[in-house]
Amino acid sequence: MHRLLKRQLNQARNPDGSGVSYERLLKLVNDAYRENEANRARADRANEVMADELSEMLAIKERATSLETAKRVAESANLAKSQFIANMSHELRTPLNAIIGYTEMLIEEAVAEGRERQLSDHENILRSAQGLLRLINEVLDLSKIESGKLNIEIEEFHVGEVVFDAIADVRPAAAANGTELIVEIADSDMTLRSDPYRLSQCLRNLLSNAVKFTADGRVTLRVWREEQASGSFFNIVITDTGIGMSPEQLARVLSPFEQGDGSITRKYGGTGLGLTITQQIARLLGGDIIIESELNHGTSAKLMLRADLDRLRSAA
Ligand SMILES: Nc1ncnc2c1ncn2[C@@H]1O[C@H](COP(=O)(O)OP(=O)(O)O)[C@@H](O)[C@H]1O
Ligand SMILES: [Mg+2]
C-alpha cells in the first residue's frame, strides 16, 4: 500500500483504535486532493517559467550565432578590400613611376635647352604625380596595417642618420615657408634597435605636417632616450609655432581620412592619413604618439618608441 495513504488511514483511525471514521477519512482525502492540486498548479507555473527562460536562452544563442556570422562576413569583406587595395596600388604605382621617371627626363632636357615655359609645365606634372604616388602609398600602408601585413624589420642603427635624413627632406619646404628648423640631439651616435625605415616614415609624416602648417616660424625636433621600468624608450618631440588646432580638431585628426576641417584640405591639400599611419606604426614599434596643440599657437607631436625592440619581441 502507498505509504502516504497508509499514514492517512492510520491518522483517520478512531482515537480508541476501533476502525476508521468516514468523515475523518473524507476530510483527509479531500485535504490530500487539494494539496495535490496546489502542487500541480505550482509545478505548472514552474514549468512555464522554465519554458520562458529556455526560449529566451535560445533566442540569445541565436542572436550570438547570427552576430558571429555577421562578424565573420565583415572580416572576410575587410580582408578582400585590403587585398584589392594592395593589388590596385601596385597596378597604379607602376605606370605612375613611369610618368615620374619620364617627366624628370623632360625636366632635365628642358633645363639643358633653356625651355622655361615647358619647364614649369613639366614641374607641375611631376608635383601632381608625386602627390598621387604619396596618396597611393599611404592608402596601401593603411590597408596593410588593417590586415596586419605591414612588415617590420628590426635592426640596430644610428638614430642621428635617420633624423638628419628626414630633416634634409623637409628643408626645402621649410625654407619656402620662411620657417627655421632646429634639431636638438644630445648624442647622434645613439643607437636604437627598431625599424629604421618605419621610424623614418613616422618622422617624415610628423615633420611634413609641422612644416606644412607653419609659416615664418620655428620647427624644433628634440631627441632623447629614456629608461623606464617597462623598458628602454626613445623619444622624439617635434614642436612647431604654426596654425595649431582647436580641441575639437585635435580629437579628430588621429582617425583615418580626418583633417582639422574642410578649409585645411582646400588650403593645404593632403589626405588625412599621415597621423593615423604614424600612430599605427608607432604602436607596432612598441610605442605611440601624443599630439598636443593650441589653436593659432602651435603643435607638438611626441613620438615614443621602444629602443630595444628585439628583446620586446622575444619576450612576447
Ligand atoms: N603640426 C600641425 N599643425 C596644425 N595642424 C596639424 C598639424 N599636424 C596635423 N594637423 C592637422 O591634422 C590633420 C591630419 O594630419 P595628417 O593625418 O598628417 O593628414 P594630412 O597632412 O594629409 O592633412 C591635418 O589635416 C591638420 O588639420
Ligand atoms: Mg600629414
mmCIF file of C-alpha atoms and ligand atoms in Angstrom:
data_model
loop_
_atom_site.group_PDB
_atom_site.id
_atom_site.type_symbol
_atom_site.label_atom_id
_atom_site.label_comp_id
_atom_site.label_asym_id
_atom_site.label_seq_id
_atom_site.Cartn_x
_atom_site.Cartn_y
_atom_site.Cartn_z
ATOM 1 C CA MET A 1 0.000 0.000 0.000
ATOM 2 C CA HIS A 2 1.114 3.518 -0.733
ATOM 3 C CA ARG A 3 2.968 4.945 2.253
ATOM 4 C CA LEU A 4 1.070 8.249 2.254
ATOM 5 C CA LEU A 5 -2.296 6.510 2.109
ATOM 6 C CA LYS A 6 -1.249 4.170 4.917
ATOM 7 C CA ARG A 7 -0.282 7.138 7.084
ATOM 8 C CA GLN A 8 -3.588 8.852 6.336
ATOM 9 C CA LEU A 9 -5.563 5.734 7.175
ATOM 10 C CA ASN A 10 -3.662 5.439 10.452
ATOM 11 C CA GLN A 11 -4.390 9.073 11.248
ATOM 12 C CA ALA A 12 -8.065 8.519 10.404
ATOM 13 C CA ARG A 13 -8.469 5.717 12.932
ATOM 14 C CA ASN A 14 -10.789 6.470 15.816
ATOM 15 C CA PRO A 15 -8.894 7.503 18.975
ATOM 16 C CA ASP A 16 -9.906 4.174 20.615
ATOM 17 C CA GLY A 17 -8.449 2.290 17.634
ATOM 18 C CA SER A 18 -11.870 0.914 16.686
ATOM 19 C CA GLY A 19 -11.780 1.436 12.986
ATOM 20 C CA VAL A 20 -11.859 4.383 10.605
ATOM 21 C CA SER A 21 -14.231 7.322 10.821
ATOM 22 C CA TYR A 22 -15.741 8.036 7.432
ATOM 23 C CA GLU A 23 -15.851 11.837 7.996
ATOM 24 C CA ARG A 24 -12.232 11.983 9.075
ATOM 25 C CA LEU A 25 -11.199 9.866 6.139
ATOM 26 C CA LEU A 26 -13.176 12.025 3.706
ATOM 27 C CA LYS A 27 -11.607 15.186 5.139
ATOM 28 C CA LEU A 28 -8.134 13.741 4.912
ATOM 29 C CA VAL A 29 -8.686 12.571 1.346
ATOM 30 C CA ASN A 30 -10.098 15.989 0.399
ATOM 31 C CA ASP A 31 -7.149 17.755 2.030
ATOM 32 C CA ALA A 32 -4.723 15.478 0.204
ATOM 33 C CA TYR A 33 -6.560 16.105 -3.070
ATOM 34 C CA ARG A 34 -6.466 19.889 -2.626
ATOM 35 C CA GLU A 35 -2.810 19.814 -1.715
ATOM 36 C CA ASN A 36 -2.130 17.679 -4.742
ATOM 37 C CA GLU A 37 -3.967 20.182 -6.955
ATOM 38 C CA ALA A 38 -1.995 23.076 -5.458
ATOM 39 C CA ASN A 39 1.239 21.205 -6.036
ATOM 40 C CA ARG A 40 0.305 20.552 -9.645
ATOM 41 C CA ALA A 41 -0.512 24.213 -10.200
ATOM 42 C CA ARG A 42 2.855 25.217 -8.690
ATOM 43 C CA ALA A 43 4.630 22.682 -10.886
ATOM 44 C CA ASP A 44 2.780 24.004 -13.956
ATOM 45 C CA ARG A 45 3.826 27.570 -13.119
ATOM 46 C CA ALA A 46 7.444 26.487 -12.576
ATOM 47 C CA ASN A 47 7.333 24.680 -15.908
ATOM 48 C CA GLU A 48 6.023 27.785 -17.639
ATOM 49 C CA VAL A 49 8.776 29.925 -16.114
ATOM 50 C CA MET A 50 11.382 27.368 -17.153
ATOM 51 C CA ALA A 51 9.974 27.212 -20.684
ATOM 52 C CA ASP A 52 10.098 31.024 -20.906
ATOM 53 C CA GLU A 53 13.695 31.100 -19.684
ATOM 54 C CA LEU A 54 14.672 28.353 -22.080
ATOM 55 C CA SER A 55 13.198 30.127 -25.087
ATOM 56 C CA GLU A 56 14.903 33.363 -24.000
ATOM 57 C CA MET A 57 18.221 31.499 -23.786
ATOM 58 C CA LEU A 58 17.647 30.028 -27.224
ATOM 59 C CA ALA A 59 16.893 33.499 -28.623
ATOM 60 C CA ILE A 60 20.126 34.868 -27.070
ATOM 61 C CA LYS A 61 22.088 31.962 -28.539
ATOM 62 C CA GLU A 62 20.531 32.586 -31.958
ATOM 63 C CA ARG A 63 21.429 36.276 -31.765
ATOM 64 C CA ALA A 64 25.024 35.408 -30.762
ATOM 65 C CA THR A 65 25.300 32.976 -33.676
ATOM 66 C CA SER A 66 23.987 35.494 -36.182
ATOM 67 C CA LEU A 67 26.323 38.182 -34.757
ATOM 68 C CA GLU A 68 29.231 35.760 -35.061
ATOM 69 C CA THR A 69 28.280 35.064 -38.694
ATOM 70 C CA ALA A 70 27.961 38.799 -39.423
ATOM 71 C CA LYS A 71 31.379 39.383 -37.832
ATOM 72 C CA ARG A 72 32.969 36.663 -39.971
ATOM 73 C CA VAL A 73 31.354 38.094 -43.121
ATOM 74 C CA ALA A 74 32.572 41.611 -42.249
ATOM 75 C CA GLU A 75 36.090 40.341 -41.513
ATOM 76 C CA SER A 76 36.356 38.484 -44.788
ATOM 77 C CA ALA A 77 34.954 41.523 -46.655
ATOM 78 C CA ASN A 78 37.577 43.665 -44.954
ATOM 79 C CA LEU A 79 40.312 41.247 -45.942
ATOM 80 C CA ALA A 80 39.036 41.182 -49.545
ATOM 81 C CA LYS A 81 39.034 45.001 -49.533
ATOM 82 C CA SER A 82 42.617 45.122 -48.234
ATOM 83 C CA GLN A 83 43.767 42.619 -50.842
ATOM 84 C CA PHE A 84 42.003 44.564 -53.585
ATOM 85 C CA ILE A 85 43.643 47.804 -52.465
ATOM 86 C CA ALA A 86 47.058 46.127 -52.277
ATOM 87 C CA ASN A 87 46.705 44.799 -55.834
ATOM 88 C CA MET A 88 45.300 48.064 -57.181
ATOM 89 C CA SER A 89 48.038 50.093 -55.523
ATOM 90 C CA HIS A 90 50.635 48.013 -57.287
ATOM 91 C CA GLU A 91 48.874 48.398 -60.655
ATOM 92 C CA LEU A 92 48.621 52.165 -60.145
ATOM 93 C CA ARG A 93 52.173 52.656 -58.942
ATOM 94 C CA THR A 94 53.872 51.024 -61.906
ATOM 95 C CA PRO A 95 52.580 53.438 -64.589
ATOM 96 C CA LEU A 96 52.869 56.348 -62.171
ATOM 97 C CA ASN A 97 56.568 55.624 -61.645
ATOM 98 C CA ALA A 98 56.984 55.656 -65.426
ATOM 99 C CA ILE A 99 55.253 59.068 -65.611
ATOM 100 C CA ILE A 100 57.529 60.403 -62.863
ATOM 101 C CA GLY A 101 60.672 58.989 -64.490
ATOM 102 C CA TYR A 102 59.861 60.376 -67.959
ATOM 103 C CA THR A 103 58.834 63.756 -66.536
ATOM 104 C CA GLU A 104 62.154 64.004 -64.711
ATOM 105 C CA MET A 105 63.901 63.329 -68.033
ATOM 106 C CA LEU A 106 61.796 66.013 -69.755
ATOM 107 C CA ILE A 107 62.700 68.462 -66.992
ATOM 108 C CA GLU A 108 66.410 67.763 -67.479
ATOM 109 C CA GLU A 109 66.077 68.314 -71.219
ATOM 110 C CA ALA A 110 64.028 71.492 -70.793
ATOM 111 C CA VAL A 111 66.672 72.845 -68.378
ATOM 112 C CA ALA A 112 69.507 71.933 -70.756
ATOM 113 C CA GLU A 113 67.757 73.607 -73.695
ATOM 114 C CA GLY A 114 66.508 76.624 -71.721
ATOM 115 C CA ARG A 115 62.818 75.982 -72.433
ATOM 116 C CA GLU A 116 61.395 77.911 -69.443
ATOM 117 C CA ARG A 117 57.674 77.665 -70.187
ATOM 118 C CA GLN A 118 57.759 73.910 -70.714
ATOM 119 C CA LEU A 119 59.876 73.509 -67.612
ATOM 120 C CA SER A 120 57.152 74.836 -65.325
ATOM 121 C CA ASP A 121 54.548 72.620 -67.041
ATOM 122 C CA HIS A 122 56.747 69.577 -66.526
ATOM 123 C CA GLU A 123 57.290 70.527 -62.904
ATOM 124 C CA ASN A 124 53.534 70.696 -62.383
ATOM 125 C CA ILE A 125 53.138 67.210 -63.837
ATOM 126 C CA LEU A 126 55.924 65.944 -61.589
ATOM 127 C CA ARG A 127 54.415 67.511 -58.441
ATOM 128 C CA SER A 128 50.966 66.071 -59.177
ATOM 129 C CA ALA A 129 52.350 62.629 -59.976
ATOM 130 C CA GLN A 130 54.434 62.627 -56.792
ATOM 131 C CA GLY A 131 51.377 63.692 -54.767
ATOM 132 C CA LEU A 132 49.357 60.864 -56.293
ATOM 133 C CA LEU A 133 52.120 58.383 -55.572
ATOM 134 C CA ARG A 134 52.244 59.538 -51.946
ATOM 135 C CA LEU A 135 48.485 59.070 -51.633
ATOM 136 C CA ILE A 136 48.645 55.583 -53.145
ATOM 137 C CA ASN A 137 51.473 54.614 -50.822
ATOM 138 C CA GLU A 138 49.529 55.902 -47.816
ATOM 139 C CA VAL A 139 46.374 54.002 -48.765
ATOM 140 C CA LEU A 140 48.465 50.889 -49.320
ATOM 141 C CA ASP A 141 50.154 51.259 -45.927
ATOM 142 C CA LEU A 142 46.823 51.747 -44.201
ATOM 143 C CA SER A 143 45.368 48.628 -45.825
ATOM 144 C CA LYS A 144 48.471 46.647 -44.859
ATOM 145 C CA ILE A 145 48.173 47.860 -41.276
ATOM 146 C CA GLU A 146 44.467 46.987 -41.206
ATOM 147 C CA SER A 147 45.090 43.482 -42.470
ATOM 148 C CA GLY A 148 48.083 43.022 -40.121
ATOM 149 C CA LYS A 149 50.512 42.683 -43.024
ATOM 150 C CA LEU A 150 52.793 45.673 -42.505
ATOM 151 C CA ASN A 151 56.342 44.355 -42.413
ATOM 152 C CA ILE A 152 58.502 45.432 -39.516
ATOM 153 C CA GLU A 153 62.219 44.785 -39.872
ATOM 154 C CA ILE A 154 64.233 45.274 -36.741
ATOM 155 C CA GLU A 155 67.904 46.188 -36.896
ATOM 156 C CA GLU A 156 70.435 48.256 -34.992
ATOM 157 C CA PHE A 157 71.071 51.722 -36.433
ATOM 158 C CA HIS A 158 72.255 55.238 -35.586
ATOM 159 C CA VAL A 159 69.349 57.468 -34.742
ATOM 160 C CA GLY A 160 71.170 60.571 -35.989
ATOM 161 C CA GLU A 161 71.280 59.285 -39.572
ATOM 162 C CA VAL A 162 67.541 58.727 -39.775
ATOM 163 C CA VAL A 163 66.773 62.050 -38.083
ATOM 164 C CA PHE A 164 69.054 64.129 -40.312
ATOM 165 C CA ASP A 165 67.821 62.403 -43.492
ATOM 166 C CA ALA A 166 64.244 63.231 -42.563
ATOM 167 C CA ILE A 167 65.212 66.822 -41.728
ATOM 168 C CA ALA A 168 67.003 67.170 -45.092
ATOM 169 C CA ASP A 169 63.799 66.044 -46.767
ATOM 170 C CA VAL A 170 61.683 68.892 -45.358
ATOM 171 C CA ARG A 171 64.372 71.601 -45.509
ATOM 172 C CA PRO A 172 63.290 72.976 -48.929
ATOM 173 C CA ALA A 173 59.630 73.194 -47.836
ATOM 174 C CA ALA A 174 60.632 74.895 -44.567
ATOM 175 C CA ALA A 175 62.827 77.397 -46.435
ATOM 176 C CA ALA A 176 59.983 78.136 -48.873
ATOM 177 C CA ASN A 177 57.707 78.834 -45.867
ATOM 178 C CA GLY A 178 60.281 81.032 -44.125
ATOM 179 C CA THR A 179 60.471 78.561 -41.251
ATOM 180 C CA GLU A 180 63.591 77.788 -39.250
ATOM 181 C CA LEU A 181 64.451 74.143 -38.489
ATOM 182 C CA ILE A 182 66.203 73.334 -35.229
ATOM 183 C CA VAL A 183 67.477 69.899 -34.166
ATOM 184 C CA GLU A 184 68.388 69.176 -30.547
ATOM 185 C CA ILE A 185 70.013 65.796 -30.279
ATOM 186 C CA ALA A 186 72.341 65.108 -27.366
ATOM 187 C CA ASP A 187 74.081 62.154 -28.976
ATOM 188 C CA SER A 188 73.584 61.495 -32.666
ATOM 189 C CA ASP A 189 75.654 58.325 -32.385
ATOM 190 C CA MET A 190 72.999 56.890 -30.126
ATOM 191 C CA THR A 191 71.889 53.534 -31.464
ATOM 192 C CA LEU A 192 68.468 52.021 -31.443
ATOM 193 C CA ARG A 193 67.021 48.605 -32.171
ATOM 194 C CA SER A 194 63.867 49.215 -34.155
ATOM 195 C CA ASP A 195 62.783 49.542 -37.784
ATOM 196 C CA PRO A 196 64.725 52.467 -39.330
ATOM 197 C CA TYR A 197 62.541 52.608 -42.445
ATOM 198 C CA ARG A 198 59.320 52.857 -40.426
ATOM 199 C CA LEU A 199 60.870 55.330 -37.984
ATOM 200 C CA SER A 200 61.863 57.469 -40.955
ATOM 201 C CA GLN A 201 58.306 57.244 -42.301
ATOM 202 C CA CYS A 202 56.889 58.447 -38.942
ATOM 203 C CA LEU A 203 59.399 61.301 -38.741
ATOM 204 C CA ARG A 204 58.696 62.437 -42.280
ATOM 205 C CA ASN A 205 54.954 62.443 -41.626
ATOM 206 C CA LEU A 206 55.284 64.482 -38.425
ATOM 207 C CA LEU A 207 57.911 66.851 -39.862
ATOM 208 C CA SER A 208 55.970 67.422 -43.069
ATOM 209 C CA ASN A 209 52.918 68.394 -41.001
ATOM 210 C CA ALA A 210 54.950 70.731 -38.781
ATOM 211 C CA VAL A 211 56.474 72.432 -41.816
ATOM 212 C CA LYS A 212 53.249 72.473 -43.851
ATOM 213 C CA PHE A 213 51.230 74.158 -41.098
ATOM 214 C CA THR A 214 53.910 76.690 -40.034
ATOM 215 C CA ALA A 215 54.750 79.859 -41.944
ATOM 216 C CA ASP A 216 57.539 82.214 -40.837
ATOM 217 C CA GLY A 217 58.002 80.289 -37.634
ATOM 218 C CA ARG A 218 60.101 77.634 -35.996
ATOM 219 C CA VAL A 219 60.087 73.844 -36.031
ATOM 220 C CA THR A 220 62.141 72.163 -33.312
ATOM 221 C CA LEU A 221 62.974 68.486 -33.179
ATOM 222 C CA ARG A 222 64.261 67.144 -29.863
ATOM 223 C CA VAL A 223 65.556 63.599 -29.382
ATOM 224 C CA TRP A 224 66.367 61.728 -26.172
ATOM 225 C CA ARG A 225 66.481 58.267 -24.711
ATOM 226 C CA GLU A 226 64.623 57.359 -21.563
ATOM 227 C CA GLU A 227 64.906 54.334 -19.290
ATOM 228 C CA GLN A 228 61.585 53.336 -17.816
ATOM 229 C CA ALA A 229 60.616 50.446 -15.574
ATOM 230 C CA SER A 230 58.924 48.792 -18.579
ATOM 231 C CA GLY A 231 61.992 49.148 -20.788
ATOM 232 C CA SER A 232 64.180 51.465 -22.791
ATOM 233 C CA PHE A 233 62.380 54.167 -24.796
ATOM 234 C CA PHE A 234 63.364 56.592 -27.442
ATOM 235 C CA ASN A 235 61.506 59.924 -27.658
ATOM 236 C CA ILE A 236 61.272 62.462 -30.430
ATOM 237 C CA VAL A 237 59.264 65.637 -29.941
ATOM 238 C CA ILE A 238 58.537 67.874 -32.909
ATOM 239 C CA THR A 239 57.242 71.275 -31.881
ATOM 240 C CA ASP A 240 56.050 73.963 -34.265
ATOM 241 C CA THR A 241 54.807 77.526 -33.953
ATOM 242 C CA GLY A 242 52.188 77.101 -36.677
ATOM 243 C CA ILE A 243 48.398 77.325 -37.003
ATOM 244 C CA GLY A 244 47.706 74.800 -34.222
ATOM 245 C CA MET A 245 44.407 73.025 -33.634
ATOM 246 C CA SER A 246 41.306 73.525 -31.503
ATOM 247 C CA PRO A 247 40.446 70.728 -29.033
ATOM 248 C CA GLU A 248 37.652 69.623 -31.420
ATOM 249 C CA GLN A 249 40.065 69.387 -34.351
ATOM 250 C CA LEU A 250 42.648 67.614 -32.235
ATOM 251 C CA ALA A 251 40.073 64.999 -31.207
ATOM 252 C CA ARG A 252 39.529 64.068 -34.858
ATOM 253 C CA VAL A 253 42.896 64.073 -36.539
ATOM 254 C CA LEU A 254 44.140 60.654 -35.414
ATOM 255 C CA SER A 255 41.273 58.969 -37.283
ATOM 256 C CA PRO A 256 41.826 57.915 -40.904
ATOM 257 C CA PHE A 257 40.958 60.482 -43.590
ATOM 258 C CA GLU A 258 40.211 63.156 -40.954
ATOM 259 C CA GLN A 259 41.697 66.596 -41.247
ATOM 260 C CA GLY A 260 41.304 69.580 -38.912
ATOM 261 C CA ASP A 261 38.433 70.939 -41.028
ATOM 262 C CA GLY A 262 37.307 71.383 -44.638
ATOM 263 C CA SER A 263 39.380 74.530 -45.154
ATOM 264 C CA ILE A 264 42.581 72.579 -44.376
ATOM 265 C CA THR A 265 42.052 70.357 -47.428
ATOM 266 C CA ARG A 266 41.409 73.352 -49.679
ATOM 267 C CA LYS A 267 44.371 75.358 -48.425
ATOM 268 C CA TYR A 268 46.976 72.693 -47.623
ATOM 269 C CA GLY A 269 45.913 69.589 -49.574
ATOM 270 C CA GLY A 270 46.684 66.217 -48.002
ATOM 271 C CA THR A 271 44.508 63.225 -47.273
ATOM 272 C CA GLY A 272 44.342 62.949 -43.513
ATOM 273 C CA LEU A 273 46.156 59.620 -43.420
ATOM 274 C CA GLY A 274 49.618 60.689 -42.191
ATOM 275 C CA LEU A 275 48.876 60.815 -38.452
ATOM 276 C CA THR A 276 46.774 57.636 -38.481
ATOM 277 C CA ILE A 277 49.568 55.693 -40.177
ATOM 278 C CA THR A 278 52.180 57.233 -37.875
ATOM 279 C CA GLN A 279 50.245 56.199 -34.785
ATOM 280 C CA GLN A 280 49.673 52.661 -36.033
ATOM 281 C CA ILE A 281 53.344 52.227 -36.916
ATOM 282 C CA ALA A 282 54.426 53.673 -33.558
ATOM 283 C CA ARG A 283 52.209 51.110 -31.828
ATOM 284 C CA LEU A 284 53.689 48.300 -33.913
ATOM 285 C CA LEU A 285 57.100 49.520 -32.780
ATOM 286 C CA GLY A 286 56.117 49.238 -29.133
ATOM 287 C CA GLY A 287 55.233 52.897 -28.639
ATOM 288 C CA ASP A 288 52.685 55.569 -29.501
ATOM 289 C CA ILE A 289 52.282 59.202 -30.486
ATOM 290 C CA ILE A 290 50.801 62.004 -28.422
ATOM 291 C CA ILE A 291 49.701 65.232 -30.082
ATOM 292 C CA GLU A 292 49.190 68.446 -28.130
ATOM 293 C CA SER A 293 48.089 71.629 -29.777
ATOM 294 C CA GLU A 294 46.791 75.136 -29.230
ATOM 295 C CA LEU A 295 44.903 76.953 -31.957
ATOM 296 C CA ASN A 296 46.983 79.760 -33.500
ATOM 297 C CA HIS A 297 49.961 78.937 -31.257
ATOM 298 C CA GLY A 298 51.383 75.658 -32.473
ATOM 299 C CA THR A 299 51.521 71.940 -32.140
ATOM 300 C CA SER A 300 53.782 69.408 -30.519
ATOM 301 C CA ALA A 301 53.911 65.777 -31.596
ATOM 302 C CA LYS A 302 55.677 63.282 -29.352
ATOM 303 C CA LEU A 303 56.783 60.003 -30.867
ATOM 304 C CA MET A 304 57.775 57.343 -28.330
ATOM 305 C CA LEU A 305 59.289 54.063 -29.479
ATOM 306 C CA ARG A 306 60.858 51.082 -27.796
ATOM 307 C CA ALA A 307 64.628 51.406 -28.135
ATOM 308 C CA ASP A 308 65.296 47.659 -27.752
ATOM 309 C CA LEU A 309 62.663 46.044 -29.893
ATOM 310 C CA ASP A 310 64.080 42.555 -30.418
ATOM 311 C CA ARG A 311 64.054 41.970 -26.672
ATOM 312 C CA LEU A 312 60.414 43.024 -26.546
ATOM 313 C CA ARG A 313 59.614 40.598 -29.351
ATOM 314 C CA SER A 314 61.428 37.648 -27.879
ATOM 315 C CA ALA A 315 59.823 38.358 -24.523
ATOM 316 C CA ALA A 316 56.384 38.415 -26.144
HETATM 317 N N1 LIG B 1 51.617 70.382 -36.938
HETATM 318 C C1 LIG B 1 50.309 70.583 -37.177
HETATM 319 N N2 LIG B 1 49.761 71.808 -37.013
HETATM 320 C C2 LIG B 1 48.439 72.006 -37.250
HETATM 321 N N3 LIG B 1 47.579 71.062 -37.659
HETATM 322 C C3 LIG B 1 48.060 69.826 -37.827
HETATM 323 C C4 LIG B 1 49.442 69.521 -37.596
HETATM 324 N N4 LIG B 1 49.633 68.210 -37.834
HETATM 325 C C5 LIG B 1 48.431 67.725 -38.199
HETATM 326 N N5 LIG B 1 47.483 68.688 -38.200
HETATM 327 C C6 LIG B 1 46.055 68.520 -38.518
HETATM 328 O O1 LIG B 1 45.793 67.134 -38.549
HETATM 329 C C7 LIG B 1 45.258 66.769 -39.812
HETATM 330 C C8 LIG B 1 45.669 65.360 -40.152
HETATM 331 O O2 LIG B 1 47.064 65.279 -40.413
HETATM 332 P P1 LIG B 1 47.601 64.122 -41.319
HETATM 333 O O3 LIG B 1 46.997 62.855 -40.810
HETATM 334 O O4 LIG B 1 49.074 64.212 -41.398
HETATM 335 O O5 LIG B 1 46.925 64.408 -42.708
HETATM 336 P P2 LIG B 1 47.294 65.481 -43.843
HETATM 337 O O6 LIG B 1 48.663 66.009 -43.544
HETATM 338 O O7 LIG B 1 47.243 64.653 -45.102
HETATM 339 O O8 LIG B 1 46.215 66.504 -43.790
HETATM 340 C C9 LIG B 1 45.751 67.819 -40.755
HETATM 341 O O9 LIG B 1 44.927 67.934 -41.895
HETATM 342 C C10 LIG B 1 45.688 69.054 -39.872
HETATM 343 O O10 LIG B 1 44.359 69.530 -39.816
HETATM 344 MG MG MG B 2 50.331 64.915 -42.998
#
